Amino acid sequence: HDALPIYATVHPDYQRRGLFRRLNEFVQRKEIDRGVEASIGVFGENDVWGMEHLGWAILGDLDFVACHEFSSRAVNPNIRKREERFTADVNPLLERFQGRFRFCVVRDYEFFNWRYFDRPDQHYYVYEYTANGEVLGFVVLKYFAEGDYRKAHIIDICFADEKVFNALINVSKVFSEGRDILDCWQPQQSPYLQWFYR
C-alpha cells in the first residue's frame, strides 16, 4: 500500500476531554477509506485500557532495557554526529534492516526527517556509522529530566550487523555520561534483544 501512514496524538494540555476517542474514530474512518484492513499503534501502559475499550487488541509487549554504568571510552572513528537531515543514502540500510522481520513499520529517510528533524518541540541527537561511503547504522538519542533524575533514551536504532550495533551502543553510553540511566524499549520478539544484555 503506497499511502502515507496517519499519525494521531493529543497534547497533554487537552487530554481527558474525549478528544482521543473522536480522533481515533476519525483515523479509523480514514484508514477504511484507504482500504486499510488493519492498523497498528504503540501505546503507553496508561493507555492500554482505553485503547482496548476503543476496539484495539494487544499483539505484543516491550521489554525495558537499561544501563546504569558509564565510563569514558573511545568512540569508533566510523561514527559521526549527524547534524543535517537524512538523505536517500540511508534507505538501503533501512530496507536491509526491516527485511529481517516478519512484521515491522516500513520507514524511509523522509519519515526519519519528519520524526527527528522537523519536530519543533523536541531535540534529538543522531549518530551515524558509515564505512566506504555506505551508511551501516544509526542511533537516535534524547535526554530526559524528571526533577533530579536525569536519563538518556535510545529512541531508535538501526544497524547492519552486531559490530555496528556494539559501536552504536558504545557511543550511546558516551552520550549518557553524567546521566543516571540509559534506556531503550525493545519488542520481546526482537532477535536483537539478547545483544542488549551482553
Short mmCIF file of N, CA, C and O in Angstrom, two decimals, residues 73-76 78-81 93 97 125-130 135-141 154 156-176 182 195-196:
data_model
loop_
_atom_site.label_atom_id
_atom_site.label_comp_id
_atom_site.label_asym_id
_atom_site.label_seq_id
_atom_site.Cartn_x
_atom_site.Cartn_y
_atom_site.Cartn_z
N ARG A 73 35.21 6.26 27.08
CA ARG A 73 35.73 5.27 26.14
C ARG A 73 35.87 5.93 24.78
O ARG A 73 35.21 6.92 24.49
N ALA A 74 36.72 5.37 23.97
CA ALA A 74 36.92 5.92 22.64
C ALA A 74 35.71 5.57 21.77
O ALA A 74 35.17 4.47 21.84
N VAL A 75 35.31 6.51 20.95
CA VAL A 75 34.21 6.29 20.01
C VAL A 75 34.80 5.80 18.70
O VAL A 75 35.82 6.29 18.23
N ASN A 76 34.16 4.80 18.10
CA ASN A 76 34.60 4.26 16.82
C ASN A 76 34.75 5.39 15.79
O ASN A 76 33.85 6.23 15.65
N ASN A 78 34.35 5.46 12.77
CA ASN A 78 33.34 5.43 11.71
C ASN A 78 32.05 6.12 12.12
O ASN A 78 31.13 6.26 11.30
N ILE A 79 31.96 6.55 13.38
CA ILE A 79 30.74 7.19 13.87
C ILE A 79 30.93 8.70 13.90
O ILE A 79 31.94 9.21 14.35
N ARG A 80 29.90 9.38 13.40
CA ARG A 80 29.88 10.84 13.47
C ARG A 80 28.48 11.30 13.88
O ARG A 80 27.48 10.59 13.64
N LYS A 81 28.43 12.47 14.48
CA LYS A 81 27.13 13.05 14.81
C LYS A 81 26.53 13.63 13.54
O LYS A 81 27.19 14.36 12.81
N LEU A 93 20.04 0.73 3.94
CA LEU A 93 20.17 0.17 5.29
C LEU A 93 18.80 -0.14 5.87
O LEU A 93 18.59 -1.22 6.45
N PHE A 97 17.58 -3.76 7.04
CA PHE A 97 17.23 -3.98 8.44
C PHE A 97 15.79 -4.47 8.58
O PHE A 97 15.51 -5.46 9.25
N TYR A 125 19.35 13.69 19.05
CA TYR A 125 20.76 13.59 18.67
C TYR A 125 20.92 12.32 17.84
O TYR A 125 20.54 11.23 18.30
N VAL A 126 21.46 12.47 16.64
CA VAL A 126 21.61 11.34 15.73
C VAL A 126 23.10 11.07 15.52
O VAL A 126 23.86 11.97 15.16
N TYR A 127 23.50 9.81 15.74
CA TYR A 127 24.86 9.38 15.47
C TYR A 127 24.80 8.30 14.39
O TYR A 127 23.99 7.38 14.46
N GLU A 128 25.68 8.44 13.41
CA GLU A 128 25.64 7.58 12.23
C GLU A 128 26.96 6.84 12.06
O GLU A 128 28.03 7.41 12.28
N TYR A 129 26.86 5.59 11.67
CA TYR A 129 28.03 4.76 11.39
C TYR A 129 28.13 4.59 9.88
O TYR A 129 27.21 4.07 9.25
N THR A 130 29.24 5.04 9.29
CA THR A 130 29.45 4.88 7.85
C THR A 130 30.80 4.23 7.60
O THR A 130 31.75 4.42 8.37
N VAL A 135 26.10 4.00 4.59
CA VAL A 135 25.52 4.11 5.92
C VAL A 135 25.22 2.69 6.41
O VAL A 135 24.43 1.97 5.81
N LEU A 136 25.87 2.31 7.52
CA LEU A 136 25.70 0.96 8.06
C LEU A 136 24.93 0.94 9.38
O LEU A 136 24.63 -0.13 9.91
N GLY A 137 24.62 2.12 9.90
CA GLY A 137 23.85 2.15 11.14
C GLY A 137 23.67 3.56 11.65
O GLY A 137 24.40 4.47 11.27
N PHE A 138 22.67 3.73 12.50
CA PHE A 138 22.49 5.00 13.21
C PHE A 138 21.71 4.75 14.49
O PHE A 138 21.00 3.75 14.63
N VAL A 139 21.88 5.67 15.42
CA VAL A 139 21.13 5.64 16.67
C VAL A 139 20.61 7.05 16.92
O VAL A 139 21.31 8.04 16.65
N VAL A 140 19.37 7.14 17.41
CA VAL A 140 18.75 8.41 17.74
C VAL A 140 18.57 8.45 19.25
O VAL A 140 17.97 7.53 19.82
N LEU A 141 19.07 9.51 19.87
CA LEU A 141 19.06 9.62 21.32
C LEU A 141 18.38 10.91 21.77
O LEU A 141 18.30 11.88 21.02
N ILE A 154 17.38 5.76 24.14
CA ILE A 154 17.56 5.39 22.73
C ILE A 154 16.17 5.38 22.10
O ILE A 154 15.34 4.52 22.40
N ASP A 156 15.63 5.36 18.69
CA ASP A 156 15.64 4.49 17.51
C ASP A 156 17.06 4.00 17.28
O ASP A 156 18.02 4.72 17.56
N ILE A 157 17.19 2.78 16.79
CA ILE A 157 18.50 2.24 16.45
C ILE A 157 18.32 1.28 15.27
O ILE A 157 17.36 0.52 15.21
N CYS A 158 19.24 1.39 14.31
CA CYS A 158 19.18 0.59 13.09
C CYS A 158 20.62 0.26 12.70
O CYS A 158 21.48 1.15 12.74
N PHE A 159 20.91 -0.96 12.32
CA PHE A 159 22.30 -1.36 12.12
C PHE A 159 22.40 -2.53 11.15
O PHE A 159 21.47 -3.33 11.00
N ALA A 160 23.57 -2.63 10.51
CA ALA A 160 23.79 -3.68 9.52
C ALA A 160 24.17 -5.01 10.17
O ALA A 160 23.81 -6.07 9.68
N ASP A 161 24.92 -4.96 11.29
CA ASP A 161 25.38 -6.20 11.93
C ASP A 161 25.73 -5.92 13.39
O ASP A 161 25.61 -4.79 13.87
N GLU A 162 26.15 -6.97 14.10
CA GLU A 162 26.42 -6.85 15.53
C GLU A 162 27.58 -5.91 15.82
O GLU A 162 27.58 -5.20 16.83
N LYS A 163 28.58 -5.88 14.96
CA LYS A 163 29.72 -4.97 15.16
C LYS A 163 29.25 -3.52 15.15
O LYS A 163 29.65 -2.72 16.01
N VAL A 164 28.38 -3.16 14.21
CA VAL A 164 27.85 -1.80 14.14
C VAL A 164 26.96 -1.53 15.34
O VAL A 164 27.02 -0.45 15.95
N PHE A 165 26.14 -2.51 15.72
CA PHE A 165 25.28 -2.37 16.90
C PHE A 165 26.12 -2.03 18.13
O PHE A 165 25.82 -1.10 18.87
N ASN A 166 27.19 -2.78 18.35
CA ASN A 166 28.04 -2.55 19.52
C ASN A 166 28.67 -1.16 19.50
O ASN A 166 28.77 -0.49 20.54
N ALA A 167 29.08 -0.68 18.32
CA ALA A 167 29.66 0.65 18.20
C ALA A 167 28.61 1.72 18.53
O ALA A 167 28.91 2.73 19.18
N LEU A 168 27.37 1.51 18.09
CA LEU A 168 26.30 2.47 18.36
C LEU A 168 25.92 2.48 19.84
O LEU A 168 25.64 3.54 20.41
N ILE A 169 25.93 1.32 20.48
CA ILE A 169 25.66 1.26 21.91
C ILE A 169 26.78 1.97 22.67
O ILE A 169 26.53 2.69 23.65
N ASN A 170 28.01 1.78 22.22
CA ASN A 170 29.14 2.43 22.87
C ASN A 170 29.00 3.96 22.81
O ASN A 170 29.16 4.63 23.84
N VAL A 171 28.70 4.52 21.62
CA VAL A 171 28.55 5.97 21.53
C VAL A 171 27.34 6.44 22.35
O VAL A 171 27.34 7.55 22.90
N SER A 172 26.32 5.60 22.49
CA SER A 172 25.16 5.93 23.32
C SER A 172 25.57 6.03 24.79
O SER A 172 25.07 6.90 25.52
N LYS A 173 26.46 5.16 25.21
CA LYS A 173 26.95 5.21 26.60
C LYS A 173 27.80 6.46 26.84
O LYS A 173 27.70 7.09 27.90
N VAL A 174 28.63 6.82 25.87
CA VAL A 174 29.41 8.06 25.98
C VAL A 174 28.47 9.25 26.06
O VAL A 174 28.64 10.16 26.88
N PHE A 175 27.44 9.26 25.23
CA PHE A 175 26.42 10.31 25.21
C PHE A 175 25.75 10.42 26.58
O PHE A 175 25.33 11.50 26.99
N SER A 176 25.64 9.30 27.30
CA SER A 176 24.88 9.23 28.55
C SER A 176 25.71 9.54 29.78
O SER A 176 25.17 9.54 30.90
N LEU A 182 20.72 5.02 30.98
CA LEU A 182 20.47 4.97 29.53
C LEU A 182 19.48 3.84 29.33
O LEU A 182 19.71 2.72 29.80
N TRP A 195 21.28 -9.00 22.49
CA TRP A 195 22.51 -8.23 22.37
C TRP A 195 22.59 -7.12 23.41
O TRP A 195 23.67 -6.73 23.82
N PHE A 196 21.45 -6.61 23.84
CA PHE A 196 21.45 -5.55 24.85
C PHE A 196 21.94 -6.07 26.21
O PHE A 196 22.38 -5.28 27.04
#
